[in-house]
CSV table of C-alpha atoms and ligand atoms in Angstrom, one decimal:
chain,number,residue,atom,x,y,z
F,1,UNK,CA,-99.4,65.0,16.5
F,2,UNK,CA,-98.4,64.5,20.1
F,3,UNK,CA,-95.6,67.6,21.2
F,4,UNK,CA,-93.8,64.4,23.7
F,5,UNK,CA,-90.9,67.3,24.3
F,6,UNK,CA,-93.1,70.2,25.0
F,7,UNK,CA,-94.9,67.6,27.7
F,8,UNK,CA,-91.8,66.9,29.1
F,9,UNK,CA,-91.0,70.6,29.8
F,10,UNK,CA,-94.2,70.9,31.3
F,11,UNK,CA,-94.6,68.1,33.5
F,12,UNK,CA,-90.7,69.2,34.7
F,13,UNK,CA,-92.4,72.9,35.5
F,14,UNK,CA,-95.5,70.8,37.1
F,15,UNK,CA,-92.5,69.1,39.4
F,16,UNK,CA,-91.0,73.0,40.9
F,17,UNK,CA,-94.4,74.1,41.2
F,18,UNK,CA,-95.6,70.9,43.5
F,19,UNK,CA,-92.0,72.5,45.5
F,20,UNK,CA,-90.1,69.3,44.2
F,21,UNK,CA,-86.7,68.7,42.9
F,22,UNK,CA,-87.4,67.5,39.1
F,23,UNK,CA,-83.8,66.3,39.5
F,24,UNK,CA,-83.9,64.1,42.5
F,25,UNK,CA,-83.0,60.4,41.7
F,26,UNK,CA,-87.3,59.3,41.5
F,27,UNK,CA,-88.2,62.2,39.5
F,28,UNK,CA,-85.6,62.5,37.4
F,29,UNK,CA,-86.8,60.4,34.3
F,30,UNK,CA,-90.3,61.0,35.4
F,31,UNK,CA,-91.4,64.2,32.8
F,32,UNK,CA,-89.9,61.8,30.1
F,33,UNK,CA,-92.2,59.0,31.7
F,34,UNK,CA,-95.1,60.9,31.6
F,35,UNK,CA,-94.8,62.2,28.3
F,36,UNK,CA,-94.7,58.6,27.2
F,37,UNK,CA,-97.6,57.5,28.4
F,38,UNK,CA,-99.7,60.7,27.4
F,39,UNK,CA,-98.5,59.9,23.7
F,40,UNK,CA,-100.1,55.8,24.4
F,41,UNK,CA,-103.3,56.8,26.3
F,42,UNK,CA,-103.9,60.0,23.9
F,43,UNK,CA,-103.6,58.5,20.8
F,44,UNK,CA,-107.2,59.1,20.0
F,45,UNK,CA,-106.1,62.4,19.7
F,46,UNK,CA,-104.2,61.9,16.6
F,47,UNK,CA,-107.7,61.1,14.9
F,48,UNK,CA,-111.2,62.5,13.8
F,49,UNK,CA,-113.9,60.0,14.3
F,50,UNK,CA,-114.3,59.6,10.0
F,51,UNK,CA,-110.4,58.6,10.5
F,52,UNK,CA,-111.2,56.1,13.7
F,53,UNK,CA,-113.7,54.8,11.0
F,54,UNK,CA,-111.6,54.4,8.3
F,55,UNK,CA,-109.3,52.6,10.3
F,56,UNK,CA,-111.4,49.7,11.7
F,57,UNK,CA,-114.0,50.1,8.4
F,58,UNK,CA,-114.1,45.7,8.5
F,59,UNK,CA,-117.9,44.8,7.0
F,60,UNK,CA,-119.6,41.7,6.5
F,61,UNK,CA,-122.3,41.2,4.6
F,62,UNK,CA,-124.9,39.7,6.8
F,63,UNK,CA,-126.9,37.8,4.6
F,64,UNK,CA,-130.4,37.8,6.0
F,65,UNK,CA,-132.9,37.3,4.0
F,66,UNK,CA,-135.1,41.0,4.7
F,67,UNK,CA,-138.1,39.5,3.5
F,68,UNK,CA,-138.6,37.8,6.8
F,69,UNK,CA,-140.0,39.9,9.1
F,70,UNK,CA,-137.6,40.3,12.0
F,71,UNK,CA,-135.6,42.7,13.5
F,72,UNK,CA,-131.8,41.5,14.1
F,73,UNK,CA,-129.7,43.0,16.5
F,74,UNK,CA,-126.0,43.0,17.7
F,75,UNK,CA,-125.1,43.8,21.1
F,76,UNK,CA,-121.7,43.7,22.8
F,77,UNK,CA,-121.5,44.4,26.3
F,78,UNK,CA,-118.9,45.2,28.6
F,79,UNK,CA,-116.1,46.4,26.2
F,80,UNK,CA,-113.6,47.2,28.8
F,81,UNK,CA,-111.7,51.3,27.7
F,82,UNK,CA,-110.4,53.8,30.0
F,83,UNK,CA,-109.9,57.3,29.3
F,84,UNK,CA,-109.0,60.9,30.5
F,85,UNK,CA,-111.4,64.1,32.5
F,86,UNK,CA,-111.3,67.0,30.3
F,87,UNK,CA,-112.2,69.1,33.4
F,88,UNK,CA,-109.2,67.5,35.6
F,89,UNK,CA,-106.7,65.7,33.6
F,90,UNK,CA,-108.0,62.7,35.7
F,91,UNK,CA,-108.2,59.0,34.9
F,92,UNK,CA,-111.4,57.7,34.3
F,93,UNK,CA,-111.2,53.6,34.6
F,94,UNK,CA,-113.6,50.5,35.2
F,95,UNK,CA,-115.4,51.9,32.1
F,96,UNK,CA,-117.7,49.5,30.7
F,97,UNK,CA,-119.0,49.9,27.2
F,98,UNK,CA,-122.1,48.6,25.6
F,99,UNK,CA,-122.6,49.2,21.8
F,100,UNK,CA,-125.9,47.8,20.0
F,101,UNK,CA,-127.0,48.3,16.5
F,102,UNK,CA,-129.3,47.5,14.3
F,103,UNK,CA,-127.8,46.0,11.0
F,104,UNK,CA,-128.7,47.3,8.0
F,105,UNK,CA,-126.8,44.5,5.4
F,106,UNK,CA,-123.1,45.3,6.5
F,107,UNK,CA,-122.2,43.9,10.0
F,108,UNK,CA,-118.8,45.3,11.5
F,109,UNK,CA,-116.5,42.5,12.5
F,110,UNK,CA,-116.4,42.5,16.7
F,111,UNK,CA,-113.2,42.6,17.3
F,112,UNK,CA,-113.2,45.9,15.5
F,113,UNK,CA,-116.0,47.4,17.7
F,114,UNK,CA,-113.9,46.9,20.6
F,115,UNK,CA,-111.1,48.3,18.8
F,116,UNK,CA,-113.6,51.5,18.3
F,117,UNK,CA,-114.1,51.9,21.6
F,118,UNK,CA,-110.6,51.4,22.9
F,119,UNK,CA,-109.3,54.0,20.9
F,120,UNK,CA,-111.9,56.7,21.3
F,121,UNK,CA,-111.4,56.5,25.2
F,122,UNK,CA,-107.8,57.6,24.0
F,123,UNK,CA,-109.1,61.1,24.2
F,124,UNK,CA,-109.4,64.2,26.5
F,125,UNK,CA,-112.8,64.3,27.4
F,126,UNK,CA,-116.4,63.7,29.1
F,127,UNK,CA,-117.8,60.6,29.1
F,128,UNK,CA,-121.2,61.3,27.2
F,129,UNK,CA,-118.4,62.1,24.5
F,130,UNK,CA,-117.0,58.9,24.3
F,131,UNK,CA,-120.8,57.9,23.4
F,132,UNK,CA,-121.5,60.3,20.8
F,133,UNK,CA,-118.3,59.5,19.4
F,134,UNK,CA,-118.8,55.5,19.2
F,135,UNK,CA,-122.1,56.0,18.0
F,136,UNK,CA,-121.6,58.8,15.0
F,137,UNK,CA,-118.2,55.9,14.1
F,138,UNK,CA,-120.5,52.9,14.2
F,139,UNK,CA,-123.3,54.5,11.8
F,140,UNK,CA,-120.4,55.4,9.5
F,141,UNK,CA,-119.0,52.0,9.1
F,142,UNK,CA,-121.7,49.9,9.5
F,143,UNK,CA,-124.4,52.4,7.6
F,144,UNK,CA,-127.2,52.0,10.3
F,145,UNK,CA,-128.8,54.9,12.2
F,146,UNK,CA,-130.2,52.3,14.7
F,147,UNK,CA,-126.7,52.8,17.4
F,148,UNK,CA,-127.3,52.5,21.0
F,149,UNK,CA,-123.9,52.7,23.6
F,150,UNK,CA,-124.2,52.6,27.1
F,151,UNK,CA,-121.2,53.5,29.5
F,152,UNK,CA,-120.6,53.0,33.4
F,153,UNK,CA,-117.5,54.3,34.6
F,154,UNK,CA,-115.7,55.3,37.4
F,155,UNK,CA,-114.1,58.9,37.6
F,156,UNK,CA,-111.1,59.2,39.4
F,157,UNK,CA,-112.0,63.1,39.8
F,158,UNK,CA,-115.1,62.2,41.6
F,159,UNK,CA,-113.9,58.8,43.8
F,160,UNK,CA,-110.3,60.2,44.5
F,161,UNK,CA,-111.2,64.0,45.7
F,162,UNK,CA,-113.4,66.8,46.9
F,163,UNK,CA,-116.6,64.8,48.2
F,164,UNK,CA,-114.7,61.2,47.5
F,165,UNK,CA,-117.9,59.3,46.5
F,166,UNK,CA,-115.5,56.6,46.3
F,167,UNK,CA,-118.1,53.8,44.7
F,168,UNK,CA,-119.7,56.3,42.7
F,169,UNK,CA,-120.4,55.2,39.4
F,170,UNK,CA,-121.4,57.7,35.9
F,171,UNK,CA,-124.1,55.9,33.7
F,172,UNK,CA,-124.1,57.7,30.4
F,173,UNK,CA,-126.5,56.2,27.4
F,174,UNK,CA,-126.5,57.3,23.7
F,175,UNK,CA,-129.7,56.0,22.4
F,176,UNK,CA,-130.1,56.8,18.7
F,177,UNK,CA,-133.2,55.8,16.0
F,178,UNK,CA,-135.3,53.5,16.9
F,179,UNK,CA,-133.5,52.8,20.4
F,180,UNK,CA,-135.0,56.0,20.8
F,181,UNK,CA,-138.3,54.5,21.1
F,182,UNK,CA,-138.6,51.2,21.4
F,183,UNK,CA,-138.1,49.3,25.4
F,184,UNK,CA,-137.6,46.4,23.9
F,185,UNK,CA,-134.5,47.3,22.4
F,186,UNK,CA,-133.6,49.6,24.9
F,187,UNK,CA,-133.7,45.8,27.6
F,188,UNK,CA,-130.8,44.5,26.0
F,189,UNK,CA,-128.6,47.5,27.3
F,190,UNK,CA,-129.2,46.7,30.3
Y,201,LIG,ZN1,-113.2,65.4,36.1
């Protein structure tokens, strides 16, 4: 769990390092502020992925008839996270999220696949992560190794210092099964 006094103590030592007053009037509830909002945008951190899974486990079955042959597919794009740099503590925002899979008879409700995604960005980490992650939760819950997500994000690390590529945009992809292999599948990632 989430140490919100120990962050406190830090972010007050963070404060006399910058060569601030930690008790001036505007700082003054600030380490209490911060440690706040770490314990809201970390709270990914208080889960293993089998948890996150557990947690949003909602199936359907999908009822097709598998004699047909077809492929189905589910695709939801632009699932709007954020999340956190593990190399500099730094926001990472406009993330937007594309997770496709194949079903295999159980289709995850998709309000819950947003929910996935929301709070696996709730972590300390690099943004292929987030993918990996998403991807190795979705084949858990919905029992399909056909998982494809996509993510563009902006890095606050990257548009806010040192070179400040400030349009600069990451594209990570997480192609699994056959997204692996087959374009047509891979078009609808796009
Ligand atoms: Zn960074």
């Amino acid at each position: 769990m989430i140490d919100k006094k120990a962050i406190e103590e830090h972010i007050r030592g963070i404060l006399i390092a910058l060569g601030d007053d930690p008790d001036r009037e505007g700082l003054l509830e600030t380490p209490k502020r911060v440690a706040e909002m770490y314990e809201e945008v970390f709270a990914g951190m208080n889960y293993t992925n089998h948890e996150i899974a557990e947690m949003f486990d909602k199936t359907f079955e999908d009822g097709v008839d598998r004699n047909v042959d077809s492929q189905s597919i589910v695709v939801m794009k632009d699932i709007d996270i954020f999340s956190y740099c593990e190399h500099h503590l730094a926001l990472m925002y406009d993330m937007k999220v594309n997770v496709a899979y194949v079903p295999k008879g159980k289709v995850i409700g998709l309000s819950k696949v947003a929910r996935v995604c929301d709070m696996v960005g709730r972590r300390l980490q690099l943004q292929e992560k987030i993918g990996k992650d998403i991807a190795d939760i979705m084949t858990e819950i919905t029992g399909s190794e056909d998982v494809a997500v996509t993510i563009e994000g902006c890095h606050s690390c990257v548009t806010a210092r040192g070179i400040k590529k400030t349009n600069t945009k990451t594209f990570t992809a997480e192609l699994r099964g056959s997204f692996k292999t087959d374009p047509a599948l891979q078009l609808y990632l796009k």
